[in-house]
Amino acid sequence: MYSQKVMEHFRNPRNVGEIPDADGEGTVGNPICGDLMTLYIKIKDEKLEDIKFKTFGCAAAISTSSMITELAKGKSIEEAVKITRNDVADALEGLPPIKMHCSNLAADALRAAIYDYLSRKMKLSGEEIMSRYGLAPPKHDDDHESH
Ligand code: FES
């Protein structure tokens, strides 16, 4: 059910690991299956100089994580925040429809890591981040568990 490209990234994921002195870090959980992804970024001259991920998830989650690191590496912050889950799925030559939710993890974790960098390192307010980059604060999916 998976494309060759998905299987290839699943077997041989790129940019796996952590960046200990990361400039930004984003962790996102998938509310549907409970899988988890953390993405680390290193920024230089407003560009994503390095990016790594740790993912506990299915084959689609691992492949989309791997692919998003390839798509985002070297991009400017403005370009990186525009990467959508569809871009990731397209680059992987498609994901089965029931696996599309898995690709949310990668795109959301990237945006969460960038948000972390902009707010924590650059000390920008939520409003500034929204007006400059069109980026909203990361959602916390476990919020609804308490209701
Ligand atoms: S089933 Fe959990 S991320 Fe795919």
CSV table of C-alpha atoms and ligand atoms in Angstrom, one decimal:
chain,number,residue,atom,x,y,z
A,1,MET,CA,0.0,0.0,0.0
A,2,TYR,CA,3.0,2.3,0.3
A,3,SER,CA,4.9,3.9,-2.6
A,4,GLN,CA,8.5,2.9,-3.2
A,5,LYS,CA,9.6,6.2,-2.0
A,6,VAL,CA,7.8,5.8,1.3
A,7,MET,CA,9.4,2.4,1.8
A,8,GLU,CA,12.8,3.7,0.9
A,9,HIS,CA,12.6,6.6,3.4
A,10,PHE,CA,11.2,4.2,6.0
A,11,ARG,CA,14.1,1.8,5.6
A,12,ASN,CA,16.7,4.5,5.3
A,13,PRO,CA,15.4,7.6,7.1
A,14,ARG,CA,17.5,10.8,6.6
A,15,ASN,CA,18.5,13.1,9.5
A,16,VAL,CA,17.5,10.9,12.4
A,17,GLY,CA,18.7,11.9,15.8
A,18,GLU,CA,18.8,14.9,18.1
A,19,ILE,CA,20.6,18.3,18.0
A,20,PRO,CA,21.7,18.8,21.6
A,21,ASP,CA,22.1,22.6,21.2
A,22,ALA,CA,19.1,23.1,18.9
A,23,ASP,CA,17.8,26.6,18.3
A,24,GLY,CA,14.3,25.3,18.2
A,25,GLU,CA,12.5,22.1,19.1
A,26,GLY,CA,9.0,21.0,18.5
A,27,THR,CA,7.2,17.9,19.8
A,28,VAL,CA,3.8,16.9,18.4
A,29,GLY,CA,1.6,14.0,19.2
A,30,ASN,CA,-0.9,12.5,16.8
A,31,PRO,CA,-4.2,12.5,18.6
A,32,ILE,CA,-5.5,9.7,16.4
A,33,CYS,CA,-2.9,7.0,17.1
A,34,GLY,CA,-0.9,8.5,20.0
A,35,ASP,CA,2.4,8.5,18.0
A,36,LEU,CA,5.0,11.2,18.8
A,37,MET,CA,7.5,13.2,16.8
A,38,THR,CA,10.2,15.6,17.9
A,39,LEU,CA,12.0,17.8,15.5
A,40,TYR,CA,15.2,19.8,16.1
A,41,ILE,CA,16.4,22.8,14.1
A,42,LYS,CA,19.6,24.8,13.9
A,43,ILE,CA,19.3,28.2,12.3
A,44,LYS,CA,22.1,30.2,10.7
A,45,ASP,CA,21.6,33.4,8.7
A,46,GLU,CA,17.8,33.0,8.9
A,47,LYS,CA,18.1,29.5,7.2
A,48,LEU,CA,17.5,26.0,8.5
A,49,GLU,CA,21.1,25.0,8.6
A,50,ASP,CA,20.5,21.6,10.2
A,51,ILE,CA,17.4,19.6,11.1
A,52,LYS,CA,16.9,16.2,12.8
A,53,PHE,CA,14.0,14.2,14.1
A,54,LYS,CA,13.0,11.5,16.5
A,55,THR,CA,9.7,9.7,15.7
A,56,PHE,CA,7.9,7.0,17.5
A,57,GLY,CA,5.3,6.1,14.9
A,58,CYS,CA,4.2,4.0,11.9
A,59,ALA,CA,6.0,3.7,8.6
A,60,ALA,CA,4.2,6.7,7.2
A,61,ALA,CA,5.2,8.8,10.2
A,62,ILE,CA,8.8,7.9,9.9
A,63,SER,CA,8.9,8.5,6.1
A,64,THR,CA,7.1,11.8,6.3
A,65,SER,CA,9.5,12.9,9.1
A,66,SER,CA,12.5,11.9,7.0
A,67,MET,CA,11.1,13.7,3.9
A,68,ILE,CA,10.3,16.9,5.7
A,69,THR,CA,13.8,17.2,6.9
A,70,GLU,CA,15.0,16.9,3.3
A,71,LEU,CA,12.4,19.4,2.1
A,72,ALA,CA,13.2,21.9,4.9
A,73,LYS,CA,17.0,21.7,5.1
A,74,GLY,CA,18.6,24.8,3.7
A,75,LYS,CA,15.3,26.7,3.4
A,76,SER,CA,14.6,30.1,4.8
A,77,ILE,CA,12.2,30.3,7.8
A,78,GLU,CA,9.6,31.9,5.5
A,79,GLU,CA,9.9,29.0,3.0
A,80,ALA,CA,9.9,26.3,5.7
A,81,VAL,CA,6.7,27.4,7.4
A,82,LYS,CA,4.9,27.1,4.1
A,83,ILE,CA,5.7,23.4,3.7
A,84,THR,CA,2.4,21.6,4.0
A,85,ARG,CA,1.5,17.9,4.7
A,86,ASN,CA,0.5,17.7,1.0
A,87,ASP,CA,3.9,18.8,-0.1
A,88,VAL,CA,5.4,16.0,2.0
A,89,ALA,CA,2.9,13.5,0.7
A,90,ASP,CA,3.5,14.6,-2.9
A,91,ALA,CA,7.3,14.3,-2.4
A,92,LEU,CA,6.7,10.8,-1.2
A,93,GLU,CA,4.7,10.0,-4.3
A,94,GLY,CA,1.5,9.8,-2.3
A,95,LEU,CA,0.3,8.3,0.9
A,96,PRO,CA,-2.7,6.0,1.3
A,97,PRO,CA,-5.7,8.1,2.4
A,98,ILE,CA,-6.0,6.4,5.8
A,99,LYS,CA,-2.4,7.4,6.4
A,100,MET,CA,-2.7,11.1,5.5
A,101,HIS,CA,-3.2,12.0,9.2
A,102,CYS,CA,0.3,10.6,9.9
A,103,SER,CA,1.8,13.3,7.7
A,104,ASN,CA,0.3,16.0,10.0
A,105,LEU,CA,3.0,15.1,12.5
A,106,ALA,CA,5.9,16.2,10.4
A,107,ALA,CA,4.5,19.5,9.1
A,108,ASP,CA,3.2,20.4,12.6
A,109,ALA,CA,6.4,19.5,14.3
A,110,LEU,CA,8.4,21.6,11.9
A,111,ARG,CA,6.2,24.6,12.5
A,112,ALA,CA,6.3,24.0,16.3
A,113,ALA,CA,10.1,23.9,16.2
A,114,ILE,CA,10.2,27.2,14.2
A,115,TYR,CA,7.8,28.8,16.6
A,116,ASP,CA,9.9,27.7,19.5
A,117,TYR,CA,13.0,29.3,17.8
A,118,LEU,CA,11.2,32.5,17.1
A,119,SER,CA,9.7,32.9,20.5
A,120,ARG,CA,12.4,31.5,22.7
A,121,LYS,CA,15.6,32.6,20.9
A,122,MET,CA,14.4,35.6,18.9
A,123,LYS,CA,12.0,36.7,21.7
A,124,LEU,CA,9.3,37.6,19.3
A,125,SER,CA,5.7,37.8,20.6
A,126,GLY,CA,2.9,35.6,19.3
A,127,GLU,CA,1.5,38.6,17.4
A,128,GLU,CA,4.9,39.4,15.7
A,129,ILE,CA,5.3,35.7,14.7
A,130,MET,CA,1.8,35.7,13.3
A,131,SER,CA,2.2,38.9,11.3
A,132,ARG,CA,5.7,38.2,10.0
A,133,TYR,CA,5.5,34.5,9.4
A,134,GLY,CA,1.7,33.7,9.5
A,135,LEU,CA,2.5,31.1,12.2
A,136,ALA,CA,0.1,30.3,15.0
A,137,PRO,CA,1.2,28.9,18.3
A,138,PRO,CA,1.5,25.0,18.3
A,139,LYS,CA,-1.7,23.3,19.4
A,140,HIS,CA,-1.6,20.9,22.3
A,141,ASP,CA,-3.6,17.9,21.3
A,142,ASP,CA,-3.8,16.5,24.8
A,143,ASP,CA,-6.0,19.5,25.8
A,144,HIS,CA,-9.2,17.7,25.0
A,145,GLU,CA,-8.2,14.7,27.1
A,146,SER,CA,-9.0,16.6,30.3
A,147,HIS,CA,-12.6,17.3,29.3
B,1,FES,S1,-0.4,5.5,12.6
B,1,FES,FE1,0.4,6.9,14.0
B,1,FES,S2,1.5,8.3,12.9
B,1,FES,FE2,0.8,6.9,11.5
